[in-house]
Amino acid sequence: MKSQELSDSVSMNIYFKHMIWGTGLLLYSLAGLARISAFNPAYQDLLDLSENQPQKALQYWQEMDPVDFSAARKAEHHLVASQLYGNLDYPNKMTTAAQQGLALISSKEEPWLFHQLSLALVDSWDRNGTGIRGLAKVEDAQRWGAENNDLGTRLYAMLILSQLLIQTDQYNQALQLVQEAYDLAPVEGPDLVKADFSNQMSAIYVYRDEFEIALPYLQETLAHYRKKDKKLAVSIALFELGRAHLVLDRTASGLAYLQESIQIAVAINDLQGIAYGLNELATHHLSLQEYDKAESYLQEARQRFNEAGNQYMLFDNNIQLSQLYTQTKQFGLAEQYLTTAAQQVDPQLLPFSQIAIQRQQANILDARGQHEEAYDLLTDAVKQLQELEAQQSAEKLHQIRAIFEVESSEQENQLLAQKNQLQQQQLAIKNQQNILLMLFLVSALLLVLFLIYFTFKFRRQSARLHELANYDELTGLRNRSNTIYAIKHKLKNLDKEQPMYLVMIDLDYFKDINDRFGHALGDKVLKIFGDYCRDVFSENDLAGRVGGEEFLVCLTGYTPQQAFDRIEKLRQKTAKMHHLIKAPDFSVTLSAGLCQITADKPSFHQWVKCADKALYQAKHAGRNQTIAADL
Ligand SMILES: Nc1nc2c(ncn2[C@@H]2O[C@H](COP(=O)(O)OP(=O)(O)OP(=O)(O)O)[C@@H](O)[C@H]2O)c(=O)[nH]1
């Protein structure tokens, strides 16, 4: 009784392990279907062919001669090989091909090839159960794919990463990642599509023994690949569906799916596909104790696994044969297959295989009636199993930690990158603002300068216009109209307290000066006379040129004597002008008539007349004098 319990417990674990190998290897071959859209058409055709005739595609590839290829093209050639071997589920050859490709290129020169080859390498490691060591490579490829909008590479990386998560029992994270990839993936296309991820989703549920949930995902995958007529993928999906149905006790449909899977695998000459299908059928018949059927299936599967060189499945197959022969009491055969199984795998590499061998050994002993020995062997196997499981748990913990650390450093990097980007954006905005501010300031400055310039110019021009309109150009004194206007204005606001005088001045014999010394000198005399007027009269006085050599002056706020003296001062100054004029016998004088304006409001003309009269008197009296007149 005890030995049976022990046997069951070991058997369960072996079965579980078998599930991992079986499911893993088959599902991984879908990962190998990741297409490479950047390939040249010949390679793409080869990969297309590989999906229906994997052996033939490999054969064509082997016939190609890459001697003259550049390093990058050679690497591409190896990448194609890795994919072809992946489709055939030859992980070791896949590893070699990926490594050969990677040896030829660098990540800087050929980033796409580099990441695709790295993923193929980790993919191949993963098929051998050691994928976790490639975690950093997968993360790198995923990041590169996302940053460079290479969805194919990104999705391939996500698929491999989900495998690594499954390997470390992180099913929830794997589901999350696969769902994310499913959302990103296109419905159709040369790279991975939604159906590949629904398939991966089903694989996770299968790992968790949730076959019922896995079914719709498997159906989605199957429907897609049937539509696309991709036979290899159809065969794999059918196999998974068949197995799930058998586990769920839907025997008829389960067997039908498996049969169809095998038929397609035969049609496309997929040795492994055939072998997996047969093996599964055998397992089913074995559980029903239909030994003949089980034996023939197992033997046929054994042949195919042998041809394909799949050591792991050969081991499994040999153990199953040994179990079968134990149950049919053919102990010689049972031991023979067990010995073959033991030679098939390296117990260092697959420690569980050792326990499976021990368990089968115990089975044989038990069937032969050697219960004591069987019990001891099983006890030892259970102990070893417990140790192994403890060791594996520790390893998984370590691996989970590794993934967690990579993820958190990845998140940190992303955060840093986002922060950096934000800072750069802020800096760019600030720079733009500064540039705009500078432009605004420069424009404003230019505008202000323009305004200043135009205002200045306008003022100068209007001042000039004002001068031209109101002042005499030669003397700089008020012109006739301005003089008359200003004097009239003063007369209007006549203040009794402020005595006012009107003076008419005329330069003597000016015609003679012109005639003797020329018109230019006459002009000079007039100009100097203008300066003398500005010297002698104050701001409050008013002097203007009203004729050729005639001037009118209005004095305000002086006593009659002061007014007279002021005119006299101008007269004396003028009489000495000859000191300034370098011309022989030159002299100039003036005559002036002064008239005080009283408050009895006579008109401007009357005052002019009065001053003119006084001037006439001065002229008549011999010129060069000032005469003050009374009205
Ligand atoms: N150079 C120059 N001569 C002018 C200007 N305006 C008027 N004259 C001259 O001034 C002279 C005025 O002469 P008249 O009116 O005969 O008087 P006058 O020679 O000063 O003699 P009296 O007034 O009697 O002392 C004329 O020959 C005009 O040509 C001027 O702007 N420049």
XYZ file of C-alpha atoms and ligand atoms in Angstrom:
663
model
C 0.000 0.000 0.000
C 2.703 2.392 1.058
C 4.777 1.647 -1.978
C 1.755 2.423 -4.191
C 1.254 5.822 -2.520
C 4.915 6.651 -2.952
C 4.765 5.459 -6.492
C 1.756 7.720 -7.194
C 3.435 10.732 -5.632
C 6.587 10.277 -7.740
C 4.456 9.501 -10.747
C 2.521 12.763 -10.352
C 5.711 14.747 -10.310
C 7.119 12.947 -13.281
C 3.880 13.517 -15.091
C 4.033 17.182 -14.284
C 7.582 17.371 -15.509
C 6.590 15.575 -18.635
C 3.878 18.125 -19.176
C 6.416 20.864 -18.960
C 8.707 19.244 -21.479
C 5.925 18.320 -23.820
C 3.977 21.528 -23.683
C 7.057 23.661 -23.575
C 8.736 22.180 -26.588
C 5.639 22.285 -28.698
C 4.589 25.761 -27.762
C 8.063 27.063 -28.157
C 8.007 25.971 -31.726
C 5.286 28.570 -32.226
C 7.625 31.185 -30.826
C 9.994 30.088 -33.522
C 7.434 31.130 -36.067
C 8.190 34.768 -35.312
C 8.629 36.179 -38.762
C 11.207 38.585 -39.900
C 9.663 41.173 -42.120
C 12.949 42.843 -42.977
C 14.329 39.741 -44.664
C 14.999 39.683 -48.331
C 12.186 37.988 -50.260
C 14.093 34.738 -50.706
C 14.379 34.296 -46.945
C 10.794 35.293 -46.363
C 9.721 32.650 -48.873
C 11.862 30.126 -47.057
C 10.234 30.961 -43.730
C 6.782 30.777 -45.315
C 7.650 27.384 -46.736
C 8.980 26.317 -43.357
C 5.542 26.676 -41.858
C 4.139 23.997 -44.128
C 7.252 22.063 -45.120
C 9.841 22.688 -42.441
C 12.229 19.969 -43.579
C 12.148 21.109 -47.182
C 12.723 24.729 -46.172
C 15.770 23.642 -44.173
C 17.028 21.643 -47.112
C 16.760 24.687 -49.420
C 18.547 26.783 -46.876
C 21.377 24.218 -46.702
C 21.723 24.392 -50.458
C 22.337 28.140 -50.365
C 25.962 29.208 -50.562
C 26.689 32.262 -48.420
C 30.455 32.426 -49.205
C 30.286 35.788 -50.975
C 27.869 37.347 -48.491
C 28.848 40.386 -46.409
C 29.144 39.835 -42.651
C 25.666 41.304 -42.067
C 24.109 39.125 -44.771
C 25.851 36.082 -43.357
C 24.449 36.927 -39.929
C 21.020 37.245 -41.525
C 21.578 33.858 -43.122
C 22.240 32.355 -39.680
C 19.186 34.082 -38.245
C 17.047 32.399 -40.889
C 18.662 29.090 -39.939
C 17.860 29.662 -36.273
C 14.212 30.287 -37.185
C 14.079 27.225 -39.426
C 15.573 25.052 -36.690
C 13.142 26.671 -34.276
C 10.225 25.623 -36.457
C 11.598 22.106 -36.459
C 12.166 22.342 -32.713
C 15.903 21.649 -32.817
C 17.009 23.846 -29.918
C 20.721 22.966 -30.008
C 21.042 23.731 -33.705
C 19.077 26.890 -33.108
C 21.578 27.946 -30.426
C 24.543 27.315 -32.732
C 22.964 29.246 -35.618
C 22.144 32.231 -33.397
C 25.642 32.252 -31.905
C 27.243 32.071 -35.353
C 25.162 35.043 -36.447
C 25.974 37.061 -33.335
C 29.713 36.472 -33.822
C 29.521 38.349 -37.133
C 27.888 41.629 -36.161
C 27.666 44.248 -33.425
C 24.653 45.778 -31.762
C 25.680 49.241 -32.935
C 26.050 48.521 -36.629
C 23.212 46.052 -37.034
C 20.892 46.576 -34.049
C 17.889 44.837 -35.605
C 19.842 41.732 -36.585
C 21.611 41.754 -33.256
C 18.393 41.788 -31.235
C 16.675 39.230 -33.451
C 19.662 36.882 -33.090
C 19.827 37.510 -29.338
C 16.144 36.630 -29.036
C 16.635 33.497 -31.125
C 19.520 32.547 -28.833
C 17.483 33.013 -25.639
C 14.563 31.283 -27.341
C 16.797 28.269 -27.990
C 18.168 28.319 -24.432
C 14.630 28.482 -23.153
C 13.685 25.406 -25.167
C 16.464 23.656 -23.243
C 15.194 24.999 -19.934
C 17.969 27.566 -19.368
C 16.364 30.652 -20.868
C 16.501 32.691 -17.688
C 20.210 33.469 -18.190
C 19.179 35.442 -21.308
C 16.772 37.691 -19.407
C 18.854 40.861 -19.885
C 19.125 40.219 -23.638
C 15.348 39.865 -23.923
C 14.779 43.041 -21.917
C 17.251 44.847 -24.174
C 15.528 43.647 -27.326
C 12.113 44.582 -25.947
C 13.320 48.089 -25.120
C 15.014 48.490 -28.487
C 11.885 47.304 -30.308
C 9.701 49.758 -28.380
C 12.064 52.689 -28.855
C 12.545 52.044 -32.547
C 8.936 51.174 -33.353
C 9.924 47.687 -34.424
C 6.803 45.866 -33.375
C 8.073 42.510 -34.689
C 11.148 42.549 -32.463
C 9.189 43.935 -29.530
C 6.535 41.226 -29.735
C 9.097 38.446 -30.184
C 10.844 39.741 -27.035
C 7.539 39.851 -25.145
C 6.782 36.280 -26.157
C 10.163 35.018 -24.947
C 9.857 37.081 -21.780
C 6.481 35.494 -21.071
C 8.191 32.085 -21.446
C 10.772 33.117 -18.857
C 8.008 34.232 -16.511
C 6.243 30.895 -16.957
C 9.513 29.080 -16.272
C 9.732 30.889 -12.955
C 6.063 30.214 -12.094
C 5.126 33.888 -12.409
C 1.903 33.117 -14.194
C 0.057 36.310 -13.319
C 2.839 38.497 -14.651
C 3.070 36.266 -17.709
C -0.683 36.618 -18.327
C -0.418 40.374 -17.970
C 2.490 40.571 -20.405
C 0.830 38.284 -22.940
C -2.391 40.297 -22.727
C -0.362 43.466 -23.377
C 1.322 41.822 -26.360
C -2.045 40.519 -27.606
C -3.392 44.097 -27.590
C -0.324 45.381 -29.418
C -0.180 42.611 -32.010
C -1.905 42.923 -35.381
C -4.611 40.492 -36.472
C -2.566 39.564 -39.484
C 0.936 40.256 -40.681
C 4.323 38.782 -41.343
C 5.466 39.025 -37.704
C 3.762 37.670 -34.615
C 0.000 38.183 -34.630
C -2.803 38.117 -32.080
C -3.322 34.382 -32.599
C 0.253 33.694 -31.438
C -0.494 35.430 -28.175
C -3.871 33.773 -27.684
C -1.895 30.550 -28.096
C 0.573 31.716 -25.470
C -2.316 32.635 -23.212
C -3.656 29.104 -23.560
C -0.209 27.722 -22.718
C -0.211 29.603 -19.420
C -3.630 28.211 -18.495
C -2.441 24.738 -19.461
C 0.555 25.161 -17.135
C -1.871 26.087 -14.405
C -3.983 22.996 -15.179
C -6.861 25.287 -16.119
C -7.668 23.464 -19.341
C -11.231 24.707 -19.575
C -10.044 28.345 -19.691
C -7.325 27.445 -22.173
C -9.830 26.060 -24.701
C -11.222 29.299 -26.247
C -7.700 30.660 -26.687
C -6.670 27.467 -28.422
C -9.740 27.653 -30.659
C -8.850 31.250 -31.613
C -5.330 30.153 -32.495
C -6.561 27.185 -34.489
C -9.125 29.262 -36.398
C -6.505 31.830 -37.344
C -3.976 29.336 -38.630
C -6.588 27.264 -40.420
C -7.633 30.451 -42.223
C -4.033 31.202 -43.111
C -3.460 27.559 -44.043
C -0.338 27.391 -41.904
C -0.168 23.702 -41.406
C 2.579 23.481 -38.847
C 0.797 25.908 -36.539
C -2.543 24.181 -37.169
C -1.014 20.835 -36.256
C 0.400 22.234 -32.996
C -2.877 23.918 -32.029
C -4.775 20.706 -32.751
C -2.348 18.772 -30.573
C -2.883 21.171 -27.667
C -6.647 21.071 -28.105
C -6.587 17.292 -28.254
C -4.591 17.019 -25.077
C -6.773 19.535 -23.241
C -9.903 17.636 -24.287
C -8.444 14.344 -23.089
C -7.554 15.868 -19.726
C -11.140 17.161 -19.503
C -12.403 13.647 -20.279
C -13.800 14.638 -23.660
C -12.261 11.569 -25.141
C -13.882 11.477 -28.559
C -13.083 15.082 -29.514
C -9.669 14.819 -27.853
C -8.710 11.815 -29.947
C -10.109 13.421 -33.102
C -7.989 16.542 -32.588
C -4.891 14.435 -31.961
C -5.504 12.314 -35.058
C -5.894 15.398 -37.229
C -2.774 16.914 -35.689
C -0.797 13.778 -36.579
C -2.230 13.667 -40.099
C -1.129 17.227 -40.787
C 2.295 16.603 -39.210
C 2.681 13.602 -41.530
C 1.625 15.696 -44.522
C 4.245 18.325 -43.808
C 6.806 15.774 -42.646
C 7.077 17.286 -39.164
C 8.721 14.396 -37.353
C 8.382 15.884 -33.929
C 4.762 16.817 -34.501
C 4.000 13.235 -35.421
C 5.918 11.909 -32.439
C 4.231 14.200 -29.906
C 0.825 13.251 -31.236
C 1.579 9.553 -31.118
C 3.036 9.831 -27.647
C -0.098 11.538 -26.430
C -2.308 8.871 -27.969
C -0.153 6.218 -26.322
C -0.479 7.913 -22.917
C -4.235 7.892 -23.330
C -4.390 4.204 -24.273
C -1.987 3.315 -21.522
C -4.329 4.895 -18.977
C -7.133 2.715 -20.405
C -4.827 -0.320 -20.179
C -5.111 -0.770 -23.954
C -1.550 -1.992 -24.120
C -1.341 -3.094 -27.763
C -2.460 0.251 -29.102
C -0.290 2.096 -26.602
C 2.726 -0.020 -27.539
C 2.402 0.551 -31.253
C 1.969 4.320 -30.785
C 4.918 4.491 -28.418
C 7.133 2.514 -30.739
C 6.243 4.692 -33.684
C 6.753 7.855 -31.653
C 10.098 6.486 -30.496
C 11.181 6.090 -34.075
C 10.251 9.687 -34.938
C 11.889 11.172 -31.855
C 14.931 9.155 -32.747
C 14.989 10.537 -36.282
C 14.541 14.053 -34.965
C 17.219 13.467 -32.291
C 14.985 14.667 -29.447
C 16.763 13.163 -26.433
C 14.341 14.449 -23.855
C 11.288 13.002 -25.492
C 13.148 9.782 -26.234
C 13.816 9.469 -22.543
C 10.165 10.048 -21.758
C 9.151 7.602 -24.445
C 11.513 4.910 -23.121
C 10.192 5.317 -19.607
C 6.636 4.975 -20.883
C 7.592 1.826 -22.806
C 9.248 0.439 -19.714
C 6.075 1.207 -17.732
C 3.988 -0.488 -20.396
C 6.120 -3.614 -20.367
C 6.045 -3.635 -16.567
C 2.276 -3.618 -16.638
C 2.248 -6.405 -19.230
C 4.788 -8.243 -17.054
C 7.460 -8.293 -19.792
C 10.162 -7.445 -17.255
C 13.080 -8.094 -19.570
C 11.796 -5.481 -22.025
C 10.837 -3.171 -19.184
C 14.429 -3.198 -17.884
C 15.874 -2.916 -21.346
C 13.925 0.323 -22.068
C 14.714 1.643 -18.637
C 18.447 1.142 -19.276
C 18.093 2.878 -22.641
C 16.262 5.740 -20.963
C 19.039 6.088 -18.404
C 21.576 6.379 -21.215
C 19.458 8.970 -23.002
C 19.876 11.954 -20.674
C 22.508 13.481 -18.509
C 21.178 13.330 -14.916
C 23.227 16.456 -14.142
C 21.292 18.366 -16.748
C 17.894 16.900 -15.935
C 17.976 15.818 -12.295
C 14.323 14.786 -12.355
C 15.164 12.113 -14.908
C 17.145 10.275 -12.231
C 14.100 10.125 -10.010
C 11.928 8.984 -12.910
C 14.383 6.139 -13.524
C 14.402 5.181 -9.844
C 10.617 5.289 -9.745
C 10.340 3.012 -12.770
C 12.954 0.723 -11.270
C 10.800 0.523 -8.144
C 7.755 -0.193 -10.331
C 9.508 -3.155 -11.905
C 10.677 -4.474 -8.515
C 7.213 -4.060 -7.106
C 5.625 -5.867 -10.059
C 8.143 -8.648 -9.577
C 7.101 -8.971 -5.936
C 10.296 -7.432 -4.493
C 8.286 -5.026 -2.354
C 10.977 -4.300 0.263
C 13.525 -3.182 -2.348
C 10.830 -1.273 -4.228
C 9.850 0.524 -1.045
C 13.453 1.480 -0.209
C 14.034 2.750 -3.729
C 10.864 4.808 -3.723
C 11.663 6.214 -0.268
C 15.034 7.312 -1.622
C 13.380 8.724 -4.756
C 10.915 10.735 -2.695
C 13.757 12.093 -0.555
C 15.665 13.103 -3.623
C 12.567 14.606 -5.123
C 11.956 16.698 -2.021
C 15.570 17.878 -2.049
C 15.355 18.696 -5.708
C 12.121 20.584 -5.292
C 13.580 22.559 -2.410
C 16.603 23.344 -4.534
C 14.422 24.300 -7.482
C 12.284 26.553 -5.313
C 15.408 28.336 -4.144
C 16.593 28.679 -7.721
C 13.238 29.961 -8.863
C 13.236 32.437 -6.022
C 16.614 33.608 -7.212
C 15.374 33.846 -10.779
C 12.248 35.716 -9.742
C 14.448 38.112 -7.865
C 16.590 38.545 -10.961
C 13.509 39.319 -13.040
C 12.175 41.631 -10.375
C 15.494 43.460 -10.177
C 15.698 43.831 -13.940
C 12.107 45.028 -13.997
C 12.556 47.543 -11.233
C 15.771 48.866 -12.716
C 13.934 48.989 -16.024
C 11.139 50.973 -14.385
C 13.677 53.228 -12.739
C 15.376 53.754 -16.084
C 12.056 54.518 -17.678
C 11.220 56.976 -14.938
C 14.621 58.597 -15.303
C 14.225 58.704 -19.065
C 10.782 60.264 -18.690
C 12.126 62.774 -16.203
C 14.983 63.547 -18.545
C 12.628 63.969 -21.445
C 10.426 66.265 -19.399
C 13.427 68.349 -18.384
C 14.574 68.557 -21.967
C 11.111 69.601 -23.059
C 10.985 72.238 -20.338
C 14.427 73.439 -21.379
C 13.358 73.577 -25.005
C 10.223 75.525 -24.053
C 12.318 77.878 -21.923
C 14.777 78.361 -24.769
C 11.923 79.064 -27.129
C 10.466 81.518 -24.644
C 13.867 83.203 -24.321
C 14.219 83.402 -28.071
C 10.702 84.820 -28.366
C 11.432 87.287 -25.581
C 14.668 88.301 -27.300
C 12.855 88.697 -30.597
C 10.157 90.714 -28.890
C 12.710 92.942 -27.144
C 14.709 93.457 -30.318
C 11.523 94.270 -32.269
C 10.367 96.611 -29.516
C 13.778 98.274 -29.477
C 13.750 98.639 -33.247
C 10.239 100.060 -33.047
C 11.259 102.535 -30.363
C 14.352 103.527 -32.388
C 12.166 103.910 -35.451
C 9.684 106.026 -33.518
C 12.468 108.145 -32.033
C 14.034 108.554 -35.456
C 10.764 109.479 -37.126
C 9.678 111.758 -34.292
C 13.044 113.463 -34.431
C 12.881 113.722 -38.196
C 9.303 114.892 -38.078
C 10.092 117.479 -35.423
C 13.083 118.670 -37.377
C 11.033 118.921 -40.499
C 8.121 120.644 -38.804
C 10.564 122.960 -37.015
C 12.164 123.656 -40.346
C 8.757 124.218 -41.920
C 7.847 126.462 -39.005
C 11.068 128.368 -39.464
C 10.575 128.633 -43.201
C 7.040 129.866 -42.646
C 7.814 132.319 -39.848
C 11.455 133.355 -40.023
C 13.626 135.117 -42.496
C 16.260 132.784 -43.822
C 19.011 135.371 -44.175
C 18.859 137.190 -40.871
C 17.176 134.518 -38.728
C 14.754 137.208 -37.510
C 10.948 136.944 -37.775
C 9.691 137.472 -41.319
C 7.265 140.153 -42.260
C 3.977 138.320 -41.678
C 5.155 136.791 -38.428
C 6.408 140.189 -37.179
C 3.142 141.890 -37.954
C 1.127 139.023 -36.470
C 3.199 138.979 -33.254
C 3.067 142.766 -32.806
C -0.679 142.781 -33.379
C -1.021 140.038 -30.781
C 0.987 142.122 -28.297
C -1.146 145.130 -28.984
C -4.275 143.167 -28.214
C -2.976 142.325 -24.752
C -1.628 145.732 -24.104
C -0.790 146.254 -20.425
C -0.843 149.778 -19.093
C 1.876 149.005 -16.604
C 4.138 147.732 -19.375
C 5.065 150.611 -21.757
C 5.494 149.478 -25.332
C 7.428 151.006 -28.260
C 7.397 150.405 -31.987
C 10.642 151.076 -33.854
C 11.106 151.233 -37.625
C 14.736 150.687 -38.704
C 16.222 151.085 -42.165
C 19.842 150.515 -43.225
C 21.280 153.629 -44.874
C 22.349 153.691 -48.515
C 22.077 149.985 -48.831
C 21.739 150.228 -52.562
C 25.201 151.788 -52.643
C 26.624 148.900 -50.595
C 25.169 146.410 -53.047
C 26.382 148.412 -55.964
C 29.884 148.965 -54.619
C 30.619 145.684 -52.867
C 28.230 143.307 -54.485
C 24.994 141.631 -53.487
C 26.787 138.881 -51.559
C 28.408 141.348 -49.224
C 25.040 143.063 -48.869
C 23.661 139.722 -47.734
C 26.496 139.325 -45.268
C 25.722 142.760 -43.805
C 22.079 141.783 -43.374
C 23.095 138.528 -41.686
C 25.447 140.311 -39.237
C 22.753 142.824 -38.540
C 20.393 139.970 -37.616
C 23.030 138.760 -35.104
C 23.318 142.290 -33.636
C 19.545 142.430 -33.142
C 19.667 139.130 -31.178
C 22.563 140.545 -29.094
C 20.877 143.809 -28.252
C 17.259 142.769 -27.749
C 15.946 140.567 -24.968
C 13.628 137.538 -25.189
C 10.759 139.811 -24.343
C 11.513 142.200 -27.230
C 10.411 141.431 -30.726
C 12.383 142.164 -33.917
C 11.553 141.217 -37.520
C 12.616 141.926 -41.090
C 9.681 143.535 -42.868
C 11.389 144.640 -46.105
C 14.714 144.280 -47.961
C 16.699 146.354 -45.453
C 13.781 147.415 -43.273
C 13.148 146.108 -39.765
C 10.364 146.534 -37.240
C 11.038 146.185 -33.517
C 8.596 146.128 -30.611
C 10.057 146.818 -27.152
C 8.143 146.162 -23.934
C 8.682 147.137 -20.269
C 11.248 149.923 -20.774
C 11.128 153.586 -19.890
C 11.237 155.828 -22.996
C 14.905 156.525 -22.332
C 15.755 152.863 -21.889
C 13.972 152.072 -25.159
C 15.798 154.852 -26.939
C 19.158 153.713 -25.513
C 18.550 150.165 -26.698
C 18.011 151.336 -30.273
C 20.991 153.602 -29.981
C 23.082 150.694 -28.843
C 22.058 148.792 -31.988
C 22.839 151.829 -34.127
C 26.296 152.276 -32.629
C 27.063 148.559 -33.002
C 25.999 148.690 -36.674
C 28.149 151.713 -37.331
C 31.165 149.666 -36.212
C 30.388 146.740 -38.525
C 33.160 147.816 -40.877
C 35.580 146.153 -38.374
C 34.127 142.858 -39.438
C 33.873 143.480 -43.162
C 37.210 143.293 -44.923
C 36.436 145.717 -47.730
C 38.111 149.104 -48.403
C 36.064 152.150 -47.447
C 33.177 150.053 -46.305
C 30.737 151.476 -43.817
C 27.103 150.885 -42.891
C 24.731 152.785 -40.652
C 21.091 152.731 -39.758
C 18.322 155.194 -39.210
C 15.504 154.449 -36.722
C 12.159 156.021 -35.847
C 10.782 155.195 -32.396
C 7.228 155.682 -31.308
C 5.775 154.980 -27.844
C 2.485 153.137 -27.863
C -0.084 154.606 -25.536
C -3.262 153.024 -24.231
C -5.759 154.943 -26.360
C -5.977 152.022 -28.741
C -5.022 153.338 -32.152
C -4.692 150.719 -34.861
C -1.503 148.865 -35.733
C -1.181 150.912 -38.923
C -1.301 154.175 -36.994
C 1.584 153.025 -34.819
C 3.534 151.956 -37.920
C 2.829 155.266 -39.508
C 4.088 157.038 -36.384
C 7.320 155.030 -36.360
C 7.753 155.461 -40.109
C 7.347 159.194 -39.743
C 10.052 159.322 -37.100
C 12.275 157.236 -39.395
C 11.680 159.627 -42.224
C 12.747 162.446 -39.915
C 15.934 160.536 -39.058
C 16.722 159.991 -42.725
C 16.024 163.538 -43.482
C 18.177 164.797 -40.638
C 21.207 163.080 -42.199
C 20.724 159.374 -41.355
C 22.724 157.365 -38.777
C 20.467 158.481 -35.949
C 17.380 157.579 -33.905
C 14.404 159.886 -33.684
C 11.690 159.329 -31.052
C 8.324 160.680 -32.108
C 5.145 161.459 -30.309
C 1.839 160.536 -31.786
N 22.060 142.440 -50.926
C 20.768 142.568 -50.791
N 20.193 143.719 -51.107
C 18.857 143.895 -50.947
C 18.048 142.922 -50.395
N 16.761 143.415 -50.298
C 16.780 144.665 -50.814
N 18.051 144.990 -51.208
C 18.509 146.173 -51.785
O 18.400 147.268 -50.919
C 18.368 148.466 -51.652
C 17.410 149.471 -51.064
O 17.683 150.697 -51.659
P 16.843 151.914 -51.538
O 15.414 151.588 -51.198
O 17.038 152.803 -52.703
O 17.399 152.730 -50.257
P 18.825 153.024 -49.840
O 19.811 152.830 -50.858
O 19.088 152.198 -48.520
O 18.829 154.467 -49.397
P 18.061 155.069 -48.200
O 17.097 154.101 -47.662
O 17.432 156.304 -48.708
O 19.182 155.350 -47.226
C 18.042 148.010 -53.089
O 19.190 148.222 -53.921
C 17.688 146.587 -52.994
O 18.123 145.890 -54.092
C 18.655 141.703 -50.017
O 18.022 140.819 -49.514
N 20.003 141.605 -50.215
